[in-house]
Amino acid sequence: MRGRDVVVLGATGFLGRHIADAFEAAGDRVLRVSRSAPPGAAGRRAALDLAAATTGELAAFLAAHRPDVVVNAAGTVWQADERRMRELNDAFVRRLVAALSQLPWPVRLVQLGSVHEYGPAPAGVPLTEDREPAPTGTYGRTKLSGTRWVLGAAREGLDAVVVRVANACGPGAPPESLLGKVAVELARQADRRDPAGELRLSPLRARRDFVDVRDVADAVVAAAGADRGAASGRIVNVGRGEAVPVRRLVDRMVTLSGLPVRLVEQEAPDGTRAAPEWQQTDIALAGRLLSWRPRRELDESLRDLLAAV
């Protein structure tokens, strides 16, 4: 059976890189699309400024490459202002689904959503896909807008699935993320050989659902091939289904590093205390629709994150 033609948008990002690799490992032909094509990078690549591309330009680009599957891993969260988040997480998705709807052949869209679309949840309550979303931050609100564009297009006939991702971790995690920041700082302290180093972070009171980025990639590949009648127009949670204390993960990273680093939690300068945060996805639907469940333990994710820095 021939492999599929797959276009991965946002292919140089943390999630996009691993997703493209997973499709290639499955035998598919992958076109990696990003704002600029890195010189000398392996694989098929194309440069396209997604935030600036019109619906017509997106449709023409897709028509030229004739994909069977489009994965939208483009978006922004770290160090981005509200305008940029709205451009990529919201407005771009609206133009993308309009462009896909113009194509004369069927294409499966896999849209990457975020657990932050749900908003705060009571402690001990797993997040199910039918939960009414109430995001409080700009990122969650703009990602939810993107999800709604996709679901609206699916009701009009577009073949589309939203994979709502928990907190992805593992090799290549952005240094702006909590675990990515910890990995970078531990690497710096190892280089300095500081026998009395400190790792200063904001209070680590949250319990969050973390999932290995490679497990996320496997779920996206599964979503690309899921039965249309069962999966199209659905939101599917992808996480580990566990609310893990963030402090435990940071302590484990310090232990794995082998460094005598002291962790110091600092309150905000104004004395305000962040409320404890609970986040746990219900991943039963991913098992039923995608035959997927996470395979990698978080210890493996943390080890590989440290090794990749």
Coordinates of C-alpha atoms in Angstrom, one line a residue:
M1 CA 0.0 0.0 0.0
R2 CA 1.4 3.4 -1.0
G3 CA 2.2 5.9 1.7
R4 CA 0.1 9.0 2.1
D5 CA 1.1 12.5 1.0
V6 CA 1.2 14.5 4.2
V7 CA 1.7 18.3 4.6
V8 CA 2.8 19.3 8.1
L9 CA 2.3 23.0 8.8
G10 CA 4.6 24.4 11.5
A11 CA 7.1 21.6 10.9
T12 CA 10.0 23.3 12.6
G13 CA 8.2 23.7 15.9
F14 CA 8.5 21.4 18.9
L15 CA 5.4 19.3 18.0
G16 CA 5.7 19.7 14.2
R17 CA 9.2 18.2 14.0
H18 CA 8.2 15.1 15.9
I19 CA 5.0 14.7 14.0
A20 CA 6.7 14.9 10.6
D21 CA 9.3 12.3 11.8
A22 CA 6.4 10.0 12.9
F23 CA 4.7 10.2 9.5
E24 CA 8.0 9.5 7.7
A25 CA 8.6 6.5 10.0
A26 CA 5.1 5.2 9.0
G27 CA 6.1 5.3 5.4
D28 CA 4.3 8.5 4.3
R29 CA 5.7 11.2 2.1
V30 CA 6.0 14.3 4.2
L31 CA 6.3 18.0 3.1
R32 CA 7.5 20.1 6.0
V33 CA 6.2 23.6 5.8
S34 CA 7.5 26.5 7.9
R35 CA 8.0 30.2 7.5
S36 CA 11.5 29.7 6.3
A37 CA 13.1 26.4 5.1
P38 CA 16.3 25.8 7.1
P39 CA 19.3 25.6 4.7
G40 CA 20.7 22.1 4.4
A41 CA 17.9 20.5 6.4
A42 CA 16.9 16.9 5.4
G43 CA 13.6 16.0 3.9
R44 CA 11.1 17.7 1.6
R45 CA 10.5 21.3 2.8
A46 CA 8.7 24.4 1.7
A47 CA 8.7 28.0 3.0
L48 CA 5.3 29.7 3.5
D49 CA 4.4 32.5 5.8
L50 CA 1.2 31.1 7.2
A51 CA 0.2 34.2 9.1
A52 CA 0.4 36.3 6.0
A53 CA -1.0 33.8 3.4
T54 CA -4.5 34.5 2.0
T55 CA -7.1 31.8 1.6
G56 CA -6.4 31.8 -2.1
E57 CA -2.7 31.4 -1.6
L58 CA -3.2 28.6 0.8
A59 CA -5.6 26.8 -1.6
A60 CA -3.1 27.2 -4.5
F61 CA -0.2 25.9 -2.3
L62 CA -2.2 22.9 -1.3
A63 CA -3.5 22.3 -4.8
A64 CA 0.1 22.2 -6.0
H65 CA 1.1 19.5 -3.5
R66 CA -2.1 17.5 -3.5
P67 CA -1.9 16.1 0.1
D68 CA -4.0 13.3 1.5
V69 CA -3.5 14.7 5.0
V70 CA -2.8 18.2 6.4
V71 CA -1.6 18.6 9.9
N72 CA -1.8 22.0 11.4
A73 CA 0.9 22.1 14.0
A74 CA 1.4 25.9 13.5
G75 CA 0.6 28.2 16.3
T76 CA 2.2 30.2 19.0
V77 CA 2.2 30.3 22.7
W78 CA 5.7 31.2 24.0
Q79 CA 6.8 34.9 24.0
A80 CA 4.0 35.9 21.7
D81 CA 1.6 38.9 22.2
E82 CA -2.1 38.7 21.8
R83 CA -2.0 39.9 18.2
R84 CA 0.4 37.2 17.1
M85 CA -1.7 34.5 18.9
R86 CA -4.8 35.7 17.1
E87 CA -3.1 35.7 13.8
L88 CA -1.8 32.1 14.0
N89 CA -4.1 30.3 16.4
D90 CA -7.4 31.8 15.2
A91 CA -7.4 33.8 11.9
F92 CA -5.0 31.5 10.1
V93 CA -7.2 28.4 11.0
R94 CA -10.2 30.2 9.5
R95 CA -8.4 30.7 6.2
L96 CA -7.0 27.2 6.3
V97 CA -10.3 25.4 6.6
A98 CA -11.7 27.7 3.8
A99 CA -8.8 26.8 1.6
L100 CA -9.2 23.1 2.3
S101 CA -12.9 23.3 1.5
Q102 CA -12.1 24.5 -2.0
L103 CA -10.0 21.5 -2.9
P104 CA -11.7 19.0 -5.3
W105 CA -10.5 15.9 -3.5
P106 CA -10.9 14.7 0.1
V107 CA -8.2 15.7 2.6
R108 CA -8.1 14.8 6.2
L109 CA -7.2 17.8 8.4
V110 CA -5.7 17.1 11.9
Q111 CA -5.8 20.3 13.9
L112 CA -3.7 20.5 17.0
G113 CA -5.7 21.9 19.9
S114 CA -4.6 22.5 23.5
V115 CA -5.7 21.4 26.9
H116 CA -5.7 25.1 27.8
E117 CA -8.9 25.5 25.8
Y118 CA -10.8 23.9 28.8
G119 CA -9.8 26.5 31.3
P120 CA -9.6 25.9 35.1
A121 CA -11.1 22.6 36.4
P122 CA -11.9 21.5 40.0
A123 CA -9.2 19.3 41.6
G124 CA -9.9 15.6 41.0
V125 CA -12.1 16.1 37.9
P126 CA -10.7 14.7 34.6
L127 CA -11.3 16.8 31.5
T128 CA -13.6 15.1 29.0
E129 CA -14.1 16.3 25.5
D130 CA -17.7 17.2 26.1
R131 CA -16.8 19.6 28.9
E132 CA -17.9 23.2 28.2
P133 CA -14.7 25.1 27.6
A134 CA -14.0 28.3 29.6
P135 CA -10.4 29.4 28.9
T136 CA -9.1 32.3 30.9
G137 CA -5.9 33.2 29.0
T138 CA -5.4 34.6 25.5
Y139 CA -3.7 31.4 24.4
G140 CA -6.5 29.1 25.4
R141 CA -9.1 31.5 24.0
T142 CA -7.4 31.8 20.6
K143 CA -6.8 28.0 20.4
L144 CA -10.5 27.4 21.2
S145 CA -11.4 29.8 18.3
G146 CA -9.3 27.7 16.0
T147 CA -11.0 24.5 17.2
R148 CA -14.4 26.1 16.5
W149 CA -13.4 27.0 13.0
V150 CA -12.4 23.4 12.3
L151 CA -15.6 21.9 13.9
G152 CA -17.7 24.3 12.0
A153 CA -16.1 23.4 8.7
A154 CA -16.5 19.7 9.6
R155 CA -20.2 20.2 10.0
E156 CA -20.2 21.6 6.4
G157 CA -18.4 18.5 5.1
L158 CA -14.7 19.0 5.7
D159 CA -13.0 15.8 7.0
A160 CA -11.3 17.1 10.2
V161 CA -10.2 15.9 13.6
V162 CA -9.0 18.1 16.5
V163 CA -6.4 16.5 18.7
R164 CA -6.5 18.4 22.0
V165 CA -3.0 18.0 23.5
A166 CA -2.0 18.1 27.1
N167 CA 1.4 19.5 28.2
A168 CA 3.9 18.0 25.8
C169 CA 7.4 17.3 27.0
G170 CA 10.5 15.4 25.9
P171 CA 13.4 16.0 23.6
G172 CA 13.5 19.5 22.1
A173 CA 11.0 21.1 24.6
P174 CA 11.2 24.9 24.2
P175 CA 13.4 26.6 26.7
E176 CA 10.5 29.0 27.4
S177 CA 8.5 26.1 28.8
L178 CA 8.9 25.1 32.4
L179 CA 10.7 21.7 31.8
G180 CA 12.6 23.1 28.9
K181 CA 13.8 26.0 31.1
V182 CA 14.9 23.6 33.8
A183 CA 16.8 21.5 31.3
V184 CA 18.7 24.5 29.9
E185 CA 19.5 25.8 33.4
L186 CA 20.8 22.4 34.5
A187 CA 23.0 22.2 31.4
R188 CA 24.4 25.6 32.2
Q189 CA 25.2 24.6 35.7
A190 CA 26.9 21.4 34.5
D191 CA 29.1 23.5 32.2
R192 CA 30.0 25.9 35.1
R193 CA 30.6 23.0 37.4
D194 CA 29.1 25.0 40.2
P195 CA 29.2 22.9 43.4
A196 CA 26.6 25.0 45.1
G197 CA 24.2 25.9 42.3
E198 CA 20.6 27.0 42.8
L199 CA 17.6 26.6 40.5
R200 CA 15.2 29.4 41.2
L201 CA 11.6 29.0 40.0
S202 CA 8.1 30.3 40.7
P203 CA 6.2 28.2 43.2
L204 CA 5.5 24.7 41.8
R205 CA 2.0 24.1 43.3
A206 CA 0.3 22.8 40.1
R207 CA -0.6 19.2 39.1
R208 CA -0.7 18.9 35.4
D209 CA -1.1 16.3 32.7
F210 CA 2.2 15.8 30.8
V211 CA 2.7 13.6 27.8
D212 CA 5.7 12.7 25.7
V213 CA 5.9 14.6 22.4
R214 CA 6.6 11.4 20.6
D215 CA 3.4 9.9 22.0
V216 CA 1.6 13.0 20.7
A217 CA 3.1 12.4 17.3
D218 CA 1.9 8.8 17.3
A219 CA -1.6 10.0 18.2
V220 CA -1.6 12.5 15.3
V221 CA -0.6 9.7 12.9
A222 CA -3.4 7.6 14.2
A223 CA -5.9 10.5 13.9
A224 CA -4.9 10.9 10.3
G225 CA -6.0 7.4 9.5
A226 CA -9.0 7.1 11.8
D227 CA -12.4 6.2 10.3
R228 CA -14.1 9.3 8.9
G229 CA -17.5 8.3 10.1
A230 CA -16.3 7.9 13.7
A231 CA -13.6 10.5 14.0
S232 CA -14.4 13.5 11.7
G233 CA -15.8 16.4 13.5
R234 CA -14.6 15.1 16.9
I235 CA -12.3 16.5 19.5
V236 CA -9.9 13.9 21.0
N237 CA -7.9 14.4 24.2
V238 CA -4.2 13.3 24.0
G239 CA -2.4 13.2 27.3
R240 CA -1.4 10.6 29.9
G241 CA -4.6 10.9 31.9
E242 CA -2.7 11.8 35.1
A243 CA -2.4 14.9 37.2
V244 CA 1.3 14.9 38.1
P245 CA 2.8 17.3 40.7
V246 CA 5.1 19.7 38.7
R247 CA 7.5 19.8 41.7
R248 CA 8.0 16.1 41.4
L249 CA 9.0 16.3 37.8
V250 CA 11.5 19.2 38.5
D251 CA 13.0 17.3 41.4
R252 CA 13.4 14.2 39.2
M253 CA 15.2 16.3 36.5
V254 CA 17.6 17.5 39.1
T255 CA 18.2 13.9 40.3
L256 CA 18.7 12.7 36.8
S257 CA 21.2 15.5 36.1
G258 CA 23.4 14.2 38.9
L259 CA 24.1 17.8 40.0
P260 CA 24.0 19.0 43.6
V261 CA 21.5 21.7 42.7
R262 CA 19.2 23.3 45.3
L263 CA 15.7 24.1 44.1
V264 CA 14.4 27.4 45.4
E265 CA 10.7 28.4 44.9
Q266 CA 10.3 32.1 44.8
E267 CA 7.0 33.9 45.5
A268 CA 6.0 36.8 43.2
P269 CA 7.6 40.2 44.1
D270 CA 4.2 41.6 45.0
G271 CA 3.5 38.8 47.4
T272 CA 0.6 37.3 45.5
R273 CA 0.2 33.5 45.6
A274 CA -0.9 31.6 42.5
A275 CA -3.8 29.3 43.2
P276 CA -3.0 25.6 42.9
E277 CA -3.8 24.3 39.4
W278 CA -5.2 20.8 38.6
Q279 CA -5.2 19.4 35.1
Q280 CA -6.0 15.9 34.1
T281 CA -7.3 14.7 30.7
D282 CA -9.7 11.8 30.2
I283 CA -8.1 9.9 27.3
A284 CA -10.6 7.1 27.0
L285 CA -11.9 8.4 23.7
A286 CA -8.4 8.3 22.1
G287 CA -8.3 4.7 23.0
R288 CA -11.7 3.9 21.4
L289 CA -11.4 6.1 18.2
L290 CA -7.6 6.0 17.6
S291 CA -6.6 2.8 19.3
W292 CA -4.0 5.0 21.0
R293 CA -2.6 5.3 24.4
P294 CA 0.7 6.8 25.7
R295 CA 3.7 4.3 25.6
R296 CA 6.5 6.4 27.1
E297 CA 7.0 6.9 30.8
L298 CA 7.7 10.4 31.9
D299 CA 11.1 9.3 33.3
E300 CA 12.1 8.5 29.7
S301 CA 10.7 11.9 28.5
L302 CA 12.8 13.7 31.2
R303 CA 16.0 11.7 30.4
D304 CA 15.7 12.4 26.7
L305 CA 14.9 16.1 27.3
L306 CA 18.1 16.5 29.4
A307 CA 20.2 14.5 26.8
A308 CA 19.0 16.7 24.0
V309 CA 20.1 20.1 25.5

